[in-house]
Short mmCIF file of C-alpha atoms and ligand atoms in Angstrom, two decimals:
data_model
loop_
_atom_site.label_atom_id
_atom_site.label_comp_id
_atom_site.label_asym_id
_atom_site.label_seq_id
_atom_site.Cartn_x
_atom_site.Cartn_y
_atom_site.Cartn_z
CA MET A 849 -6.50 22.86 -18.33
CA ASN A 850 -4.03 25.21 -16.50
CA HIS A 851 -6.54 26.15 -13.63
CA SER A 852 -4.83 25.34 -10.33
CA ASN A 853 -8.15 23.80 -9.18
CA THR A 854 -8.11 21.25 -12.35
CA LEU A 855 -6.63 18.08 -12.03
CA SER A 856 -5.79 16.35 -15.42
CA LEU A 857 -7.46 12.84 -16.25
CA PHE A 858 -5.18 9.45 -15.66
CA GLU A 859 -4.62 7.85 -19.25
CA ARG A 860 -7.54 5.41 -20.40
CA GLY A 861 -7.66 3.01 -23.96
CA VAL A 862 -4.79 3.66 -25.88
CA GLY A 863 -2.92 5.50 -22.91
CA ARG A 864 -2.97 2.61 -20.61
CA VAL A 865 -1.22 0.70 -23.50
CA LYS A 866 1.48 3.26 -23.88
CA LEU A 867 1.92 2.94 -20.38
CA ALA A 868 1.92 -0.71 -19.90
CA LEU A 869 4.96 -0.40 -22.85
CA LYS A 870 6.66 2.32 -20.73
CA SER A 871 6.37 0.26 -17.35
CA THR A 872 8.41 -2.72 -19.33
CA LEU A 873 10.79 -1.03 -20.34
CA LYS A 874 11.24 0.89 -16.91
CA ARG A 875 13.49 -1.19 -14.43
CA THR A 876 12.27 -1.67 -11.24
CA PRO A 877 13.69 -2.72 -7.96
CA ARG A 878 13.65 -5.96 -7.11
CA ALA A 879 10.70 -6.77 -4.36
CA SER A 880 12.39 -9.62 -2.62
CA SER A 881 15.86 -7.78 -2.18
CA ILE A 882 14.03 -6.30 0.94
CA CYS A 883 14.08 -7.83 4.20
CA LEU A 884 11.96 -6.20 6.86
CA GLY A 885 12.57 -7.05 10.43
CA GLU A 886 9.35 -6.07 11.73
CA GLN A 887 9.02 -4.90 14.97
CA VAL A 888 5.15 -5.64 15.90
CA ALA A 889 3.19 -8.44 14.59
CA TRP A 890 -0.31 -8.32 13.52
CA ARG A 891 -3.00 -9.20 16.32
CA ASP A 892 -6.36 -8.28 16.05
CA ASP A 893 -6.63 -6.17 19.00
CA LEU A 894 -4.95 -3.43 16.76
CA LEU A 895 -8.58 -3.06 15.17
CA ARG A 896 -10.54 -0.78 18.08
CA ARG A 897 -12.78 -3.05 19.45
CA GLN A 898 -15.59 -0.86 19.09
CA GLY A 899 -15.51 -1.12 15.27
CA PRO A 900 -14.73 1.75 12.81
CA THR A 901 -16.59 4.96 12.55
CA VAL A 902 -18.15 4.98 9.01
CA THR A 903 -19.17 8.71 7.70
CA ASP A 904 -19.90 10.35 4.36
CA THR A 905 -21.54 6.90 2.81
CA ARG A 906 -22.97 6.65 -0.59
CA THR A 907 -24.01 3.31 -1.97
CA LEU A 908 -23.72 2.81 -5.54
CA GLY A 909 -27.45 3.27 -6.20
CA GLU A 910 -27.14 6.86 -4.34
CA LEU A 911 -23.86 7.53 -6.94
CA GLY A 912 -26.61 7.03 -9.31
CA TYR A 913 -26.08 3.62 -10.50
CA SER A 914 -28.92 1.51 -11.38
CA GLN A 915 -27.28 -2.09 -12.03
CA SER A 916 -25.53 -3.84 -9.70
CA PRO A 917 -21.95 -5.34 -10.32
CA HIS A 918 -23.16 -8.46 -8.79
CA SER A 919 -26.23 -10.58 -9.62
CA LYS A 920 -28.62 -10.54 -6.99
CA VAL A 921 -26.87 -7.88 -4.59
CA ALA A 922 -29.17 -4.35 -5.08
CA VAL A 923 -27.07 -1.12 -5.89
CA ASP A 924 -28.12 -0.16 -2.54
CA ALA A 925 -26.61 -2.74 -0.55
CA ILE A 926 -23.13 -1.79 -2.20
CA THR A 927 -21.55 1.26 -0.84
CA GLY A 928 -20.08 3.33 -3.97
CA VAL A 929 -17.54 5.37 -1.45
CA ALA A 930 -17.30 6.14 2.80
CA VAL A 931 -15.33 7.67 4.85
CA VAL A 932 -13.74 5.43 7.60
CA HIS A 933 -12.28 6.82 11.01
CA ARG A 934 -10.86 4.86 13.80
CA LEU A 935 -10.32 1.74 12.19
CA PHE A 936 -7.38 1.00 14.43
CA THR A 937 -6.13 1.95 17.45
CA LEU A 938 -3.06 4.15 17.83
CA GLU A 939 -0.77 1.37 17.65
CA GLY A 940 -1.95 -0.47 14.82
CA VAL A 941 -1.67 3.09 13.14
CA ALA A 942 1.79 3.57 14.32
CA ALA A 943 2.69 -0.08 13.10
CA LEU A 944 1.18 1.02 9.81
CA GLN A 945 3.22 3.88 9.73
CA ASP A 946 6.45 2.17 10.59
CA ILE A 947 6.52 -0.20 8.07
CA CYS A 948 4.98 2.02 5.26
CA ALA A 949 8.19 4.54 5.87
CA ARG A 950 10.48 1.44 6.18
CA LEU A 951 9.18 0.37 2.50
CA GLU A 952 10.09 3.25 0.76
CA GLU A 953 13.50 2.78 0.35
CA GLY A 954 12.67 -0.02 -2.13
CA ALA A 955 10.01 1.92 -3.68
CA GLY A 956 10.25 2.70 -7.51
CA ASP A 957 9.38 6.01 -9.39
CA SER A 958 5.97 6.82 -10.69
CA ASP A 959 5.26 8.79 -13.27
CA TRP A 960 1.98 9.87 -12.27
CA ILE A 961 1.31 12.55 -9.22
CA ILE A 962 2.46 9.46 -7.06
CA SER A 963 5.87 10.39 -6.78
CA ARG A 964 7.48 6.98 -5.19
CA ARG A 965 5.61 3.75 -4.61
CA THR A 966 5.85 0.27 -3.56
CA ARG A 967 3.34 -2.76 -5.13
CA GLY A 968 2.90 -6.45 -3.41
CA VAL A 969 3.14 -4.89 0.36
CA THR A 970 1.93 -8.36 1.40
CA GLY A 971 4.75 -10.09 0.03
CA LEU A 972 7.04 -8.15 1.61
CA SER A 973 5.58 -7.44 5.03
CA SER A 974 4.04 -9.93 6.78
CA PHE A 975 2.18 -7.70 9.41
CA ILE A 976 0.34 -5.95 6.52
CA ASN A 977 -0.24 -9.65 4.80
CA ASP A 978 -1.44 -11.26 8.23
CA MET A 979 -3.50 -8.16 8.75
CA MET A 980 -5.57 -8.73 5.34
CA CYS A 981 -5.80 -12.56 6.57
CA SER A 982 -7.66 -11.68 9.24
CA ARG A 983 -11.07 -12.86 9.89
CA SER A 984 -11.67 -9.78 11.99
CA PHE A 985 -10.20 -7.32 9.52
CA LEU A 986 -11.83 -8.56 6.79
CA LEU A 987 -15.13 -8.92 8.62
CA ALA A 988 -15.05 -5.14 9.34
CA ILE A 989 -14.38 -4.17 6.08
CA SER A 990 -16.61 -6.51 4.20
CA ARG A 991 -19.28 -4.53 6.88
CA ILE A 992 -18.04 -1.18 5.42
CA ALA A 993 -18.03 -2.83 1.76
CA GLY A 994 -21.77 -4.06 1.82
CA VAL A 995 -20.34 -7.79 0.58
CA PRO A 996 -18.05 -10.13 2.23
CA LEU A 997 -14.42 -10.34 1.16
CA VAL A 998 -11.25 -11.67 0.48
CA PRO A 999 -7.67 -9.97 -0.55
CA TYR A 1000 -7.62 -9.13 -3.63
CA PRO A 1001 -6.34 -12.70 -5.64
CA MET A 1002 -3.72 -11.03 -7.71
CA LEU A 1003 -0.72 -10.13 -5.45
CA ASN A 1004 0.50 -6.96 -7.42
CA ALA A 1005 -2.69 -5.17 -7.08
CA ARG A 1006 -3.35 -6.35 -3.65
CA SER A 1007 -1.65 -3.57 -2.16
CA GLN A 1008 0.11 -0.83 -2.44
CA ILE A 1009 2.01 2.08 -0.86
CA ASN A 1010 2.48 5.33 -2.09
CA TYR A 1011 4.66 8.21 -1.27
CA TYR A 1012 3.90 11.80 -2.61
CA TYR A 1013 6.47 14.59 -2.44
CA PRO A 1014 5.72 18.04 -3.86
CA LYS A 1015 6.88 18.19 -7.77
CA PRO A 1016 8.05 21.21 -9.93
CA VAL A 1017 5.04 22.98 -11.06
CA GLU A 1018 5.96 22.26 -14.89
CA GLN A 1019 5.54 18.94 -13.90
CA GLN A 1020 1.83 19.25 -11.90
CA GLN A 1021 -0.21 20.12 -14.98
CA GLN A 1022 0.94 16.96 -17.41
CA LEU A 1023 0.68 14.53 -14.50
CA GLY A 1024 -2.49 12.40 -13.96
CA ILE A 1025 -4.54 12.22 -11.44
CA TRP A 1026 -8.60 11.26 -11.94
CA HIS A 1027 -8.60 7.94 -12.07
CA THR A 1028 -10.72 4.98 -11.51
CA ASP A 1029 -8.86 1.73 -10.23
CA GLY A 1030 -8.68 -1.41 -11.77
CA THR A 1031 -10.33 -3.59 -9.05
CA ASN A 1032 -13.43 -3.11 -7.39
CA TYR A 1033 -13.51 -2.68 -3.31
CA VAL A 1034 -10.45 -0.31 -2.30
CA LEU A 1035 -9.41 0.75 1.12
CA ASN A 1036 -7.33 3.75 0.85
CA ILE A 1037 -5.70 4.26 4.08
CA VAL A 1038 -3.54 7.64 4.79
CA LEU A 1039 -1.11 7.43 6.91
CA SER A 1040 0.61 10.83 7.38
CA GLY A 1041 -1.18 13.17 9.67
CA PRO A 1042 -2.48 16.81 8.55
CA ALA A 1043 1.07 18.58 9.93
CA ASP A 1044 3.11 16.34 7.78
CA TYR A 1045 2.50 17.68 4.25
CA SER A 1046 0.08 20.34 3.12
CA GLY A 1047 -2.31 19.53 -0.55
CA GLY A 1048 -2.62 16.07 -1.34
CA GLU A 1049 -6.56 16.25 -0.53
CA PHE A 1050 -8.26 13.05 -1.71
CA LEU A 1051 -10.83 14.20 -4.23
CA PHE A 1052 -13.68 12.06 -5.79
CA HIS A 1053 -16.58 12.61 -8.28
CA ASN A 1054 -19.99 12.46 -6.27
CA GLY A 1055 -21.44 10.51 -9.69
CA THR A 1056 -21.32 8.05 -11.79
CA VAL A 1057 -18.33 7.24 -14.35
CA ASP A 1058 -20.38 8.54 -16.88
CA THR A 1059 -21.14 11.57 -15.70
CA PHE A 1060 -17.37 13.09 -14.83
CA ASP A 1061 -16.13 15.64 -16.32
CA ALA A 1062 -13.00 16.46 -14.80
CA LEU A 1063 -13.59 20.55 -15.88
CA ASP A 1064 -16.81 20.50 -13.69
CA TYR A 1065 -15.60 20.97 -10.37
CA ARG A 1066 -18.75 21.41 -9.00
CA THR A 1067 -19.33 17.52 -8.84
CA PHE A 1068 -16.16 17.35 -6.62
CA GLU A 1069 -15.80 16.50 -3.46
CA THR A 1070 -12.95 16.54 -0.71
CA ALA A 1071 -12.91 13.13 1.82
CA ARG A 1072 -12.59 14.10 5.13
CA LEU A 1073 -9.49 12.32 6.21
CA ASP A 1074 -8.30 13.86 9.22
CA GLU A 1075 -6.24 11.76 11.19
CA PRO A 1076 -3.86 9.33 10.56
CA GLY A 1077 -5.35 5.83 10.01
CA ASP A 1078 -8.73 7.45 8.76
CA ALA A 1079 -9.11 5.63 5.19
CA LEU A 1080 -11.75 6.19 2.39
CA PHE A 1081 -13.14 3.30 1.24
CA ILE A 1082 -14.70 3.45 -2.76
CA TYR A 1083 -15.77 0.89 -5.19
CA GLY A 1084 -13.04 1.86 -7.19
CA SER A 1085 -13.54 0.94 -10.74
CA ARG A 1086 -16.92 3.11 -10.55
CA LEU A 1087 -15.53 5.73 -9.06
CA PHE A 1088 -13.62 8.75 -10.55
CA HIS A 1089 -11.29 10.01 -7.89
CA GLY A 1090 -7.53 11.18 -7.31
CA VAL A 1091 -5.44 12.89 -4.47
CA ARG A 1092 -4.29 16.76 -5.57
CA PRO A 1093 -0.86 17.33 -5.91
CA VAL A 1094 0.85 17.36 -2.47
CA LEU A 1095 2.23 21.00 -1.77
CA SER A 1096 4.80 20.53 1.23
CA GLY A 1097 6.08 17.72 2.99
CA ARG A 1098 5.13 14.15 2.59
CA ARG A 1099 1.72 12.33 2.16
CA MET A 1100 2.44 8.28 2.44
CA SER A 1101 -1.21 6.23 2.08
CA LEU A 1102 -1.83 2.36 2.28
CA VAL A 1103 -4.12 1.11 -0.38
CA LEU A 1104 -5.76 -1.94 0.08
CA SER A 1105 -7.76 -4.16 -2.31
CA PHE A 1106 -10.25 -6.69 -2.01
CA HIS A 1107 -12.94 -8.94 -4.03
CA CYS A 1108 -16.21 -10.57 -3.30
CA PRO A 1109 -15.35 -14.37 -3.27
CA TYR A 1110 -19.32 -15.20 -4.34
CA PHE A 1111 -19.31 -14.02 -7.54
CA GLY A 1112 -16.43 -14.45 -10.34
CA ASP A 1113 -16.83 -11.11 -11.75
CA ASP A 1114 -13.66 -8.38 -11.64
CA SER A 1115 -13.25 -5.31 -13.42
CA ASN A 1116 -9.59 -5.52 -13.48
CA ARG A 1117 -8.48 -5.26 -17.69
CA PHE A 1118 -5.42 -6.30 -18.62
CA TRP A 1119 -4.07 -3.24 -19.91
CA HIS A 1120 -4.57 -1.56 -16.89
CA LEU A 1121 -2.44 -4.07 -14.46
CA ALA A 1122 0.00 -3.77 -17.37
CA SER A 1123 0.55 -0.22 -17.53
CA ASP A 1124 1.40 -0.92 -13.65
CA ASP A 1125 3.47 -3.59 -14.00
CA GLY A 1126 4.89 -3.82 -17.44
CA ILE A 1127 3.49 -6.55 -19.97
CA PRO A 1128 5.84 -9.75 -18.84
CA ALA A 1129 4.95 -9.16 -15.29
CA THR A 1130 1.27 -9.26 -16.35
CA ILE A 1131 1.01 -12.23 -18.32
CA PRO A 1132 1.26 -14.90 -15.55
CA ASN A 1133 -0.59 -12.91 -13.02
CA TRP A 1134 -3.55 -12.13 -15.41
CA LEU A 1135 -3.81 -15.94 -15.64
CA GLY A 1136 -3.66 -16.38 -12.05
CA LEU A 1137 -5.82 -14.17 -11.58
CA ARG A 1138 -8.52 -15.73 -14.20
CA TRP A 1139 -8.07 -18.99 -12.33
CA ALA A 1140 -8.29 -17.43 -8.85
CA LEU A 1141 -11.50 -15.50 -10.01
CA HIS A 1142 -13.60 -19.14 -10.52
CA ARG A 1143 -12.81 -20.92 -7.04
CA SER A 1144 -15.71 -21.34 -4.52
CA ALA A 1145 -16.15 -18.49 -2.04
CA VAL A 1146 -15.58 -21.25 0.52
CA ARG A 1147 -12.30 -22.34 -1.39
CA GLN A 1148 -10.90 -18.81 -0.96
CA TYR A 1149 -11.56 -18.43 2.36
CA ALA A 1150 -9.75 -21.92 3.18
CA ARG A 1151 -7.09 -20.70 1.35
CA ILE A 1152 -6.45 -17.52 3.42
CA GLY A 1153 -7.36 -20.41 6.78
CA ILE A 1154 -10.48 -18.69 7.85
CA GLN A 1155 -13.96 -19.59 8.03
CA PRO A 1156 -16.35 -17.95 5.10
CA ILE A 1157 -17.94 -14.49 5.91
CA THR A 1158 -20.71 -14.51 5.09
CA PHE A 1159 -23.67 -12.10 3.68
CA GLU A 1160 -25.74 -12.47 6.39
CA GLU A 1161 -22.84 -11.75 9.46
CA LEU A 1162 -22.38 -8.42 8.07
CA HIS A 1163 -25.51 -7.26 9.59
CA HIS A 1164 -25.16 -8.45 12.93
CA ILE A 1165 -23.40 -5.54 14.84
CA GLY A 1166 -21.41 -6.47 17.89
CA ALA A 1167 -21.12 -10.78 16.10
O1 AKG B 1516 -2.83 7.52 -2.63
C1 AKG B 1516 -3.98 7.48 -2.08
O2 AKG B 1516 -4.51 8.33 -1.45
C2 AKG B 1516 -5.02 7.28 -3.43
C3 AKG B 1516 -3.91 6.65 -4.81
C4 AKG B 1516 -5.47 5.99 -5.45
O3 AKG B 1516 -6.61 6.61 -5.89
C5 AKG B 1516 -4.61 4.51 -5.99
O4 AKG B 1516 -3.25 4.52 -5.80
O5 AKG B 1516 -5.02 4.37 -6.87
FE1 FE2 B 1517 -7.03 4.90 -6.98
#
């Protein structure tokens, strides 16, 4: 584990329960105390009109899965990992950078490789909230995913901003990095440019969760995220991934989670959420999540005020 290329594995099982207790005892800053005077409102023309350039796509089937998470949707119709370039215009990227930089002030310290992070960002930024509820934005992400999406029903797990700084070398080894997410459809948007930091590469295991071996770097790939605003789309609960330690500068990223409202299934586990938010906050959130997952797709779309996105629409490019 001391090899510098090796990344440690984030806690699973009992480790998650321990982390949940730790998160419960730690005081987190009050989100509501932050007031962002936002300069720019979300507009759909902050998305590039021609749509994003999506490369290096692997479906869940191509990653090695034979079982689909959703009945009636083939494993080869669902994206397991894809690199997304040029989703936003330059103005869109600049607006996100500005908002996320300003939200750092209220960010909590984080124990693992991320130095600081802010969860529940859609409750703090109407720009990001409006973006996530925009039909054009959701349609673009749904096309990348292969299934229609809505913002993840639970506020805390829906959006977070990660801020990474260099950590002292002695701490780097013990901090977790390899992990799977509690949510399924996850867009990791890197907002810093390559000149802003070194290290901090986004790694993922090119295979299934069962074939993951933290010591076998031959199956690891580095996502090619070159420009600020580039993103890695992942089926987060089925793809081991992690960010290597930042060696200099700051790396800032916005992580958004989505849900496919046509199916009631969800991978998130109570202890996964509790390890992030502490036990008291997770209990009501968890009950709300179970409730929300059983609403019809039509109602889930109506709640965010848009017409349902359908499976058919995903294949009509330029519609
Ligand atoms: O910050 C990133 O780019 C991704 C971090 C990550 O995997 C996570 O927050 O779950
Ligand atoms: Fe993750």
